[in-house]
Amino acid sequence: MMSLPRLSRIVVVCLRYRLDELVLSGIDHPLAVRLLWLVRLGSEPKLPRAVRLRLALEELGPIFVKFGQVLSTRRDLIPPDFAEELTRLQDRVPPFPSDQAAAIIESALGAPTSELFASFDTDPVASASIAQVHFAVLHDGREVAVKVLRPGMLDVIDQDLSLMRVLAAMVERLSPDGRRLKPREVVGEFDKYLHDELDLLREAANCSQLRRNFSEESGRGDILQVPEVMWDYCRGTVFTMERMYGIPVSQTDRLRDAGVDIPTLARQGVEIFFTQVFTDGFFHADMHPGNIYVSDRPESLGRYIALDFGIVGSLSEFDKNYLAQNFLAFFQRDYRRVATLHIESGWVPPNTREEELEGAVRAVCEPYFDRPLADISLGQVLLRLFQTSRRFNVEIQPQLVLLQKTLLNVEGLGRQLDPQLDLWKTAKPYLERWMHERVGLRGVRRKLEKEAGQWAELLPELPRLIHARLNRPDVSVQVLNELREMRRERSQANRLLMALTGVAALAVVVAFWALSRV
């Protein structure tokens, strides 16, 4: 339910930090100039505009802080002073008192910090919108990081989300693009992920899954490190993990001084993103610079370190295949294929003319090929695609909102690391290899191996299952009549029997061949 006190607080905070002045100063219109003079009442704000925006977002709470975090990675979309100031939201949000953190840990784990740990740093090493982190040492000598949930977060988030639902309903009702953009479904997706982030046990499970996906056994341990989860010290409000040592990915000067190959690091970042999305269908969806470090240890120099696993995304097999085909079509400049995919998926009305959509997509994307990342703004590309999608009534897919956000984060990181990185050239070989493994002979073999066990169990029961199905009373009379007619005609029955026998025999051979290859 919408909270009027919360809405009033938002208005008060905006007025306190003179955000009304900030908005009006950015509008080049005579009426805006007059309103700005009235708002200022002859006096200028004392604090710089970027500082006022950051302080307002901090005071308004976690959803607004996360909004600022996303903006901080988009230096091509916002002025430099805003981008620089908003980076302070990534890991320098004002902490809550350490005695509160210790009380939460004691309540969750059943013992004071002095008994649980050999040492516990009362001063937090990082403080973010949802939780803060303290370093500690276990009694067996292992160094750990203890993440503690901020108290009272659930009520604040629920109030903000209720306001967002009201605004989404208004947009859907009043805007001509409302139904197509599905704002209420988008808010519902953020609702789900934000509430998931409040459960630190879920975050610990996400961390464990990502660590397994990039383990040494998987063959990917040389590009990404993920901390080990200390399950005995984890609860819904406390998450304890292995302490990681590294340099924030945004500090490129320190990375160079440590001997890290920056261009290679940038390329590996793109590969890690596409591996998570298309191979695993499970990806870190909060990849701002405060959550990504680079190891400076000699034995793992240059490896990415992932932190903060509260928000992850997942994709179905359909989503992965559809997105991969779209990416490949873009990289190959096959705009007709892009148009066909959009129509086949139902994202645009079925009566859309392929050649018109093809021409519109070509006009958006063609100018950006064969250019370094420094000359390409993905934000501008998405803006033009959005304008094009409005013309063709493309429906926004809420399940892909996190992926779109993460892609913007990846571009922001890549731009900071290596402005000359060619995103298209880096990603295209990976996607081509991935598609070959999915639809080529190797992909067929992998699917056969995966299904072989079920086939071997099902095939002996196939005659009984068919007989039971045919004798069920809910089978349509039409189907039964057709089967009886087929039985009366001996030649047709023989052909049917031979066909079924051949299919079954082939399935048995394929199943046992796949089992023998395991």
XYZ file of C-alpha atoms in Angstrom:
518
model
C 0.000 0.000 0.000
C 1.302 3.453 -0.902
C 2.809 5.303 2.052
C 1.930 8.992 2.073
C 4.514 9.703 4.810
C 7.195 8.104 2.616
C 6.092 10.176 -0.377
C 6.185 13.281 1.784
C 9.685 12.380 2.934
C 10.886 12.002 -0.653
C 9.515 15.448 -1.502
C 11.088 16.967 1.624
C 14.510 15.437 0.887
C 14.407 16.645 -2.723
C 13.595 20.169 -1.519
C 16.215 20.051 1.248
C 18.988 19.269 -1.228
C 17.562 21.683 -3.808
C 17.034 18.995 -6.449
C 14.223 21.137 -7.853
C 16.875 23.726 -8.669
C 19.029 21.016 -10.218
C 16.230 19.932 -12.566
C 15.242 23.461 -13.577
C 18.867 24.480 -14.237
C 19.101 21.761 -16.857
C 16.086 23.014 -18.862
C 16.789 25.616 -21.527
C 13.440 27.393 -21.616
C 12.392 30.934 -20.556
C 9.720 29.575 -18.208
C 12.264 27.288 -16.544
C 14.642 30.236 -16.081
C 11.925 32.249 -14.319
C 10.953 29.313 -12.101
C 14.626 28.787 -11.265
C 14.926 32.405 -10.104
C 11.885 31.968 -7.855
C 13.210 28.726 -6.425
C 16.610 30.167 -5.638
C 15.111 33.301 -4.039
C 18.222 35.156 -5.019
C 20.699 32.677 -3.450
C 22.785 29.876 -4.925
C 22.978 26.423 -3.252
C 26.051 26.098 -1.024
C 26.983 22.521 -2.020
C 27.918 21.448 -5.570
C 25.050 19.909 -7.507
C 26.603 16.418 -7.713
C 27.190 16.306 -3.963
C 23.588 17.317 -3.329
C 22.320 14.525 -5.572
C 24.499 11.919 -3.853
C 23.464 13.018 -0.365
C 19.792 12.959 -1.353
C 20.071 9.425 -2.778
C 21.877 8.226 0.349
C 19.194 9.667 2.604
C 16.339 8.229 0.530
C 17.519 4.650 0.948
C 18.581 1.484 -0.891
C 16.484 1.712 -4.065
C 17.668 5.262 -4.727
C 21.261 4.313 -3.895
C 21.115 1.507 -6.440
C 19.772 3.955 -8.990
C 22.822 6.135 -8.371
C 25.131 3.117 -8.611
C 23.850 2.335 -12.091
C 24.207 5.959 -13.170
C 27.805 6.082 -11.925
C 28.907 3.600 -14.611
C 27.328 5.631 -17.439
C 29.895 8.398 -17.872
C 28.783 8.845 -21.472
C 25.232 9.693 -20.356
C 25.786 11.983 -17.350
C 28.163 14.912 -16.691
C 31.622 14.033 -15.279
C 30.985 15.669 -11.899
C 27.893 13.502 -11.352
C 29.702 10.329 -12.425
C 32.640 11.019 -10.102
C 30.463 11.795 -7.081
C 28.044 8.904 -7.580
C 30.920 6.402 -7.503
C 30.984 7.095 -3.762
C 27.701 5.205 -3.511
C 29.341 1.944 -4.568
C 30.998 1.062 -1.286
C 31.063 4.209 0.833
C 27.470 4.554 1.972
C 27.437 5.748 5.621
C 27.649 2.651 7.882
C 25.276 1.770 10.676
C 26.734 1.457 14.220
C 29.099 -1.466 14.810
C 27.330 -2.454 18.023
C 24.177 -2.993 15.956
C 26.134 -5.186 13.552
C 27.538 -7.221 16.459
C 24.043 -7.627 17.918
C 22.685 -8.879 14.587
C 25.527 -11.404 14.310
C 24.984 -12.634 17.871
C 21.233 -12.987 17.338
C 21.734 -14.883 14.064
C 24.623 -17.179 15.066
C 23.787 -17.632 18.754
C 27.045 -16.330 20.234
C 28.915 -13.012 20.589
C 31.564 -12.096 18.054
C 34.304 -12.635 20.666
C 33.404 -16.335 20.801
C 32.662 -16.843 17.117
C 35.875 -15.282 15.812
C 39.500 -15.139 16.881
C 39.365 -11.455 15.907
C 36.630 -9.181 14.573
C 37.154 -5.686 13.124
C 34.489 -3.407 14.558
C 35.060 -0.803 11.837
C 33.345 -1.875 8.591
C 35.581 -2.155 5.547
C 32.700 -1.398 3.177
C 29.178 -0.112 3.576
C 26.589 -0.432 0.841
C 22.884 0.152 0.431
C 21.720 -3.220 1.769
C 24.500 -4.351 4.125
C 27.971 -3.631 5.417
C 31.084 -5.817 5.644
C 33.486 -6.472 8.540
C 36.746 -8.398 8.326
C 37.353 -11.197 10.836
C 39.541 -14.243 11.476
C 38.169 -17.670 12.353
C 39.674 -19.716 15.161
C 41.343 -22.014 12.583
C 43.176 -19.004 11.136
C 41.119 -18.484 7.999
C 40.513 -14.828 7.095
C 36.888 -14.035 6.309
C 34.572 -11.170 5.406
C 31.303 -10.974 7.370
C 28.386 -9.276 5.615
C 25.622 -7.996 7.903
C 22.180 -6.898 6.707
C 21.122 -3.346 7.522
C 18.316 -3.254 10.109
C 14.854 -2.119 8.986
C 15.492 -2.584 5.276
C 12.337 -4.547 4.491
C 9.912 -1.789 5.534
C 11.769 0.904 3.583
C 11.962 -1.177 0.408
C 8.288 -2.156 0.613
C 7.271 1.495 0.935
C 9.415 2.554 -2.037
C 8.156 -0.307 -4.169
C 4.546 0.590 -3.378
C 5.230 4.074 -4.743
C 6.886 2.607 -7.817
C 3.828 0.413 -8.447
C 1.559 3.452 -8.314
C 3.789 5.350 -10.742
C 4.002 2.293 -13.025
C 0.210 1.998 -13.072
C -0.070 5.692 -13.968
C 2.460 5.304 -16.786
C 0.641 2.245 -18.111
C -2.693 4.039 -18.000
C -1.696 7.485 -19.271
C 1.274 6.919 -21.575
C 0.719 5.743 -25.146
C 3.725 3.426 -24.659
C 2.510 2.176 -21.285
C 1.131 -1.224 -22.268
C 4.059 -1.984 -24.556
C 6.674 -1.139 -21.912
C 4.936 -3.289 -19.243
C 6.024 -1.013 -16.354
C 4.120 -2.962 -13.704
C 5.791 -6.214 -14.744
C 9.189 -4.496 -14.705
C 8.543 -3.213 -11.175
C 7.493 -6.740 -10.231
C 10.838 -8.079 -11.450
C 12.758 -5.513 -9.371
C 10.511 -6.321 -6.407
C 11.507 -9.981 -6.642
C 15.226 -9.311 -6.946
C 15.316 -6.695 -4.197
C 13.550 -9.028 -1.760
C 15.904 -11.825 -2.758
C 18.800 -9.516 -1.916
C 17.466 -9.129 1.644
C 17.979 -12.869 2.256
C 21.727 -13.345 2.762
C 21.369 -17.135 2.699
C 20.133 -16.803 -0.862
C 23.109 -14.582 -1.638
C 25.435 -17.202 -0.143
C 23.833 -19.842 -2.387
C 24.329 -17.572 -5.416
C 27.980 -17.160 -4.471
C 28.411 -20.923 -4.128
C 26.828 -21.557 -7.547
C 28.981 -18.948 -9.285
C 32.099 -20.340 -7.588
C 31.222 -23.812 -8.871
C 30.665 -22.457 -12.397
C 34.147 -20.909 -12.370
C 36.010 -23.563 -10.403
C 39.333 -25.060 -11.479
C 37.448 -28.223 -12.454
C 35.285 -26.243 -14.888
C 38.368 -24.983 -16.709
C 37.481 -21.342 -16.028
C 39.256 -20.810 -12.726
C 42.009 -18.821 -14.423
C 39.769 -15.864 -15.309
C 37.423 -15.354 -12.345
C 37.766 -15.949 -8.595
C 34.741 -16.315 -6.337
C 35.083 -16.526 -2.515
C 34.334 -19.725 -0.618
C 31.193 -19.671 1.523
C 31.588 -20.438 5.257
C 28.198 -22.093 5.708
C 28.495 -22.581 9.471
C 28.606 -18.779 9.834
C 25.721 -17.931 7.483
C 22.128 -17.070 8.279
C 19.407 -14.934 6.706
C 20.971 -11.741 8.093
C 24.659 -12.772 8.124
C 26.834 -14.012 5.246
C 30.428 -15.083 5.940
C 32.800 -15.746 3.058
C 36.493 -16.098 2.314
C 38.360 -12.797 2.402
C 39.628 -11.803 -1.044
C 42.606 -9.570 -1.801
C 42.661 -7.353 -4.864
C 42.412 -3.931 -6.461
C 39.081 -2.328 -7.475
C 38.680 -2.715 -11.229
C 38.146 1.041 -11.628
C 41.662 1.865 -10.298
C 43.490 1.319 -13.580
C 46.679 3.111 -12.484
C 47.140 0.723 -9.551
C 46.408 -2.225 -11.823
C 49.113 -1.136 -14.285
C 51.604 -0.599 -11.448
C 50.853 -4.148 -10.248
C 51.712 -5.516 -13.700
C 48.194 -6.327 -14.925
C 47.702 -6.416 -18.703
C 44.794 -3.969 -19.056
C 43.715 -4.790 -22.666
C 43.694 -8.521 -21.831
C 41.709 -7.775 -18.674
C 39.108 -5.876 -20.704
C 38.713 -8.733 -23.200
C 38.396 -11.296 -20.417
C 35.670 -9.215 -18.807
C 33.577 -9.484 -21.981
C 34.248 -13.232 -22.167
C 33.211 -13.717 -18.524
C 29.960 -11.876 -19.164
C 29.033 -13.909 -22.233
C 30.067 -17.160 -20.523
C 27.753 -16.462 -17.602
C 24.861 -15.476 -19.851
C 24.998 -17.977 -22.698
C 26.806 -20.998 -21.269
C 25.474 -21.016 -17.705
C 22.311 -18.923 -18.001
C 23.264 -17.636 -14.539
C 24.976 -14.267 -14.299
C 26.139 -11.696 -11.768
C 23.677 -8.849 -12.333
C 25.220 -6.113 -10.172
C 28.570 -5.601 -11.876
C 29.365 -2.031 -10.877
C 33.036 -1.258 -10.058
C 32.451 -1.544 -6.298
C 31.665 -5.256 -6.720
C 34.464 -6.252 -9.113
C 38.112 -6.487 -8.053
C 41.277 -7.775 -9.734
C 43.742 -10.003 -7.907
C 47.185 -8.537 -7.221
C 48.579 -11.748 -5.697
C 51.492 -13.235 -7.717
C 49.825 -16.650 -8.048
C 46.580 -15.174 -9.446
C 47.655 -11.815 -10.855
C 45.109 -10.324 -13.226
C 42.160 -12.578 -12.360
C 38.813 -10.957 -11.778
C 37.290 -11.242 -8.296
C 33.504 -11.155 -7.979
C 31.847 -9.820 -4.826
C 28.266 -9.096 -3.726
C 25.953 -11.788 -5.093
C 22.622 -10.393 -3.924
C 21.341 -9.809 -7.449
C 21.826 -12.521 -10.049
C 19.933 -13.203 -13.237
C 18.945 -16.409 -14.963
C 17.809 -17.173 -18.489
C 15.821 -20.043 -19.937
C 17.115 -22.104 -22.848
C 14.709 -20.236 -25.137
C 16.033 -16.858 -23.939
C 19.658 -17.942 -24.405
C 19.119 -19.276 -27.910
C 17.054 -16.275 -28.948
C 19.565 -13.747 -27.588
C 22.569 -15.567 -29.049
C 20.959 -15.643 -32.492
C 20.170 -11.936 -32.223
C 23.713 -11.078 -31.175
C 25.192 -13.134 -34.013
C 22.811 -11.582 -36.510
C 23.886 -8.120 -35.302
C 27.593 -8.994 -35.495
C 27.100 -10.416 -38.999
C 25.001 -7.393 -39.988
C 22.181 -9.733 -40.941
C 19.413 -7.267 -40.166
C 16.775 -9.318 -41.971
C 17.476 -12.162 -39.525
C 17.051 -9.748 -36.600
C 13.686 -8.674 -37.964
C 12.610 -12.285 -38.526
C 13.602 -13.274 -34.974
C 11.592 -10.430 -33.485
C 8.512 -11.391 -35.472
C 8.859 -15.131 -34.764
C 9.270 -14.519 -31.033
C 6.074 -12.483 -30.858
C 7.885 -9.341 -29.684
C 6.318 -7.403 -32.561
C 2.871 -7.780 -34.149
C 2.740 -10.649 -36.683
C 1.625 -8.297 -39.456
C 4.906 -6.335 -39.215
C 6.676 -6.104 -42.562
C 10.121 -7.670 -42.284
C 11.735 -5.317 -44.763
C 10.562 -2.237 -42.836
C 11.860 -3.537 -39.498
C 15.089 -4.620 -41.196
C 15.657 -1.144 -42.576
C 14.982 0.490 -39.219
C 17.418 -1.793 -37.370
C 20.056 -1.225 -40.071
C 19.731 2.550 -39.681
C 20.358 2.226 -35.930
C 23.244 -0.259 -35.887
C 25.212 0.182 -39.106
C 26.928 3.455 -38.090
C 28.477 1.768 -35.027
C 30.356 -1.121 -36.614
C 34.126 -1.107 -37.130
C 34.546 1.519 -34.421
C 36.363 1.223 -31.088
C 34.382 1.193 -27.876
C 35.500 4.760 -27.175
C 33.425 5.899 -30.157
C 30.378 3.758 -29.375
C 27.812 4.580 -26.728
C 25.658 1.543 -26.049
C 23.331 3.864 -24.172
C 22.797 5.877 -27.352
C 22.308 2.697 -29.389
C 19.676 1.488 -26.936
C 17.998 4.891 -27.014
C 17.696 4.779 -30.799
C 16.514 1.181 -30.683
C 13.902 2.257 -28.137
C 12.678 4.961 -30.504
C 12.538 2.398 -33.295
C 10.726 -0.137 -31.116
C 8.021 2.447 -30.370
C 7.306 2.751 -34.064
C 6.934 -1.023 -34.444
C 5.155 -1.638 -31.106
C 7.906 -3.897 -29.766
C 6.952 -5.300 -26.350
C 9.538 -4.934 -23.588
C 10.427 -8.301 -22.021
C 10.593 -7.895 -18.209
C 12.673 -11.064 -17.744
C 15.485 -9.407 -19.714
C 15.581 -6.145 -17.748
C 18.424 -7.381 -15.511
C 20.397 -8.526 -18.531
C 20.030 -5.118 -20.159
C 21.189 -3.432 -16.944
C 24.175 -5.782 -16.665
C 25.157 -5.190 -20.278
C 25.286 -1.459 -19.552
C 27.464 -2.169 -16.492
C 29.827 -4.292 -18.602
C 30.151 -1.537 -21.158
C 30.907 0.973 -18.396
C 33.635 -1.269 -16.986
C 35.093 -1.925 -20.434
C 35.176 1.777 -21.184
C 37.129 2.470 -17.991
C 39.635 -0.330 -18.608
C 40.331 0.004 -22.324
C 38.565 2.693 -24.376
C 39.906 1.044 -27.548
C 38.264 -2.312 -26.857
C 36.195 -3.475 -29.830
C 33.179 -5.044 -28.144
C 31.852 -6.550 -31.378
C 35.170 -8.123 -32.362
C 35.711 -9.544 -28.878
C 32.244 -11.072 -28.510
C 31.634 -12.421 -32.025
C 34.098 -15.385 -31.954
C 32.784 -16.473 -28.567
C 29.156 -16.472 -29.732
C 30.013 -18.285 -32.970
C 31.831 -20.974 -30.976
C 28.938 -21.204 -28.538
C 26.377 -21.605 -31.326
C 28.507 -24.292 -33.000
C 28.666 -26.237 -29.748
C 24.901 -25.891 -29.305
C 23.649 -26.814 -32.764
C 26.599 -28.739 -34.226
C 27.531 -32.404 -33.773
C 29.086 -31.648 -30.403
C 25.818 -30.137 -29.206
C 23.843 -33.160 -30.430
C 26.175 -35.533 -28.594
C 25.918 -33.498 -25.385
C 22.116 -33.606 -25.522
C 22.131 -37.358 -26.192
C 24.427 -37.954 -23.226
C 22.215 -35.828 -21.021
C 19.014 -37.657 -22.010
C 20.465 -41.176 -22.372
C 19.654 -42.227 -18.815
C 16.008 -41.220 -19.146
C 15.719 -42.941 -22.523
C 17.175 -46.194 -21.207
C 14.617 -46.169 -18.384
C 11.650 -45.152 -20.546
C 12.072 -47.383 -23.606
C 11.231 -50.731 -21.908
C 8.014 -49.164 -20.583
C 7.032 -47.581 -23.901
C 4.564 -50.305 -25.044
C 2.746 -50.271 -21.699
C 2.564 -46.456 -21.682
C 1.173 -46.391 -25.218
C -1.408 -49.064 -24.357
C -2.462 -47.189 -21.210
C -2.743 -43.923 -23.122
C -4.884 -45.430 -25.873
C -7.287 -46.968 -23.367
C -7.817 -43.826 -21.302
C -11.438 -42.613 -21.415
C -10.410 -39.013 -21.946
C -8.735 -39.780 -25.266
C -10.850 -38.195 -27.913
C -13.330 -40.362 -29.832
C -11.864 -39.067 -33.036
C -8.408 -40.396 -32.196
C -9.815 -43.814 -31.188
C -11.823 -44.075 -34.390
C -8.789 -43.255 -36.435
C -6.744 -45.904 -34.635
C -9.480 -48.524 -35.143
C -9.634 -47.668 -38.830
C -5.876 -48.084 -39.044
C -6.137 -51.491 -37.366
C -8.744 -52.596 -39.937
C -6.439 -51.803 -42.760
C -3.700 -54.368 -42.510
C -1.290 -52.622 -44.803
C -1.496 -49.408 -42.841
C -1.090 -51.280 -39.583
C 1.997 -53.024 -40.875
C 3.512 -49.767 -41.976
C 2.741 -48.230 -38.587
C 4.267 -51.186 -36.760
C 7.386 -51.074 -38.879
C 7.735 -47.345 -38.324
C 7.336 -47.640 -34.550
C 9.757 -50.543 -34.431
C 12.309 -48.645 -36.454
C 12.034 -45.522 -34.295
C 12.278 -47.540 -31.102
C 15.277 -49.486 -32.377
C 17.006 -46.292 -33.443
C 16.299 -44.684 -30.069
C 17.731 -47.720 -28.253
C 20.890 -47.658 -30.363
C 21.368 -43.923 -29.857
C 20.731 -44.184 -26.114
C 23.278 -46.960 -25.575
C 25.793 -45.216 -27.837
C 25.454 -42.075 -25.747
C 25.819 -44.062 -22.512
C 28.962 -45.712 -23.817
C 30.489 -42.299 -24.504
C 29.958 -41.005 -20.956
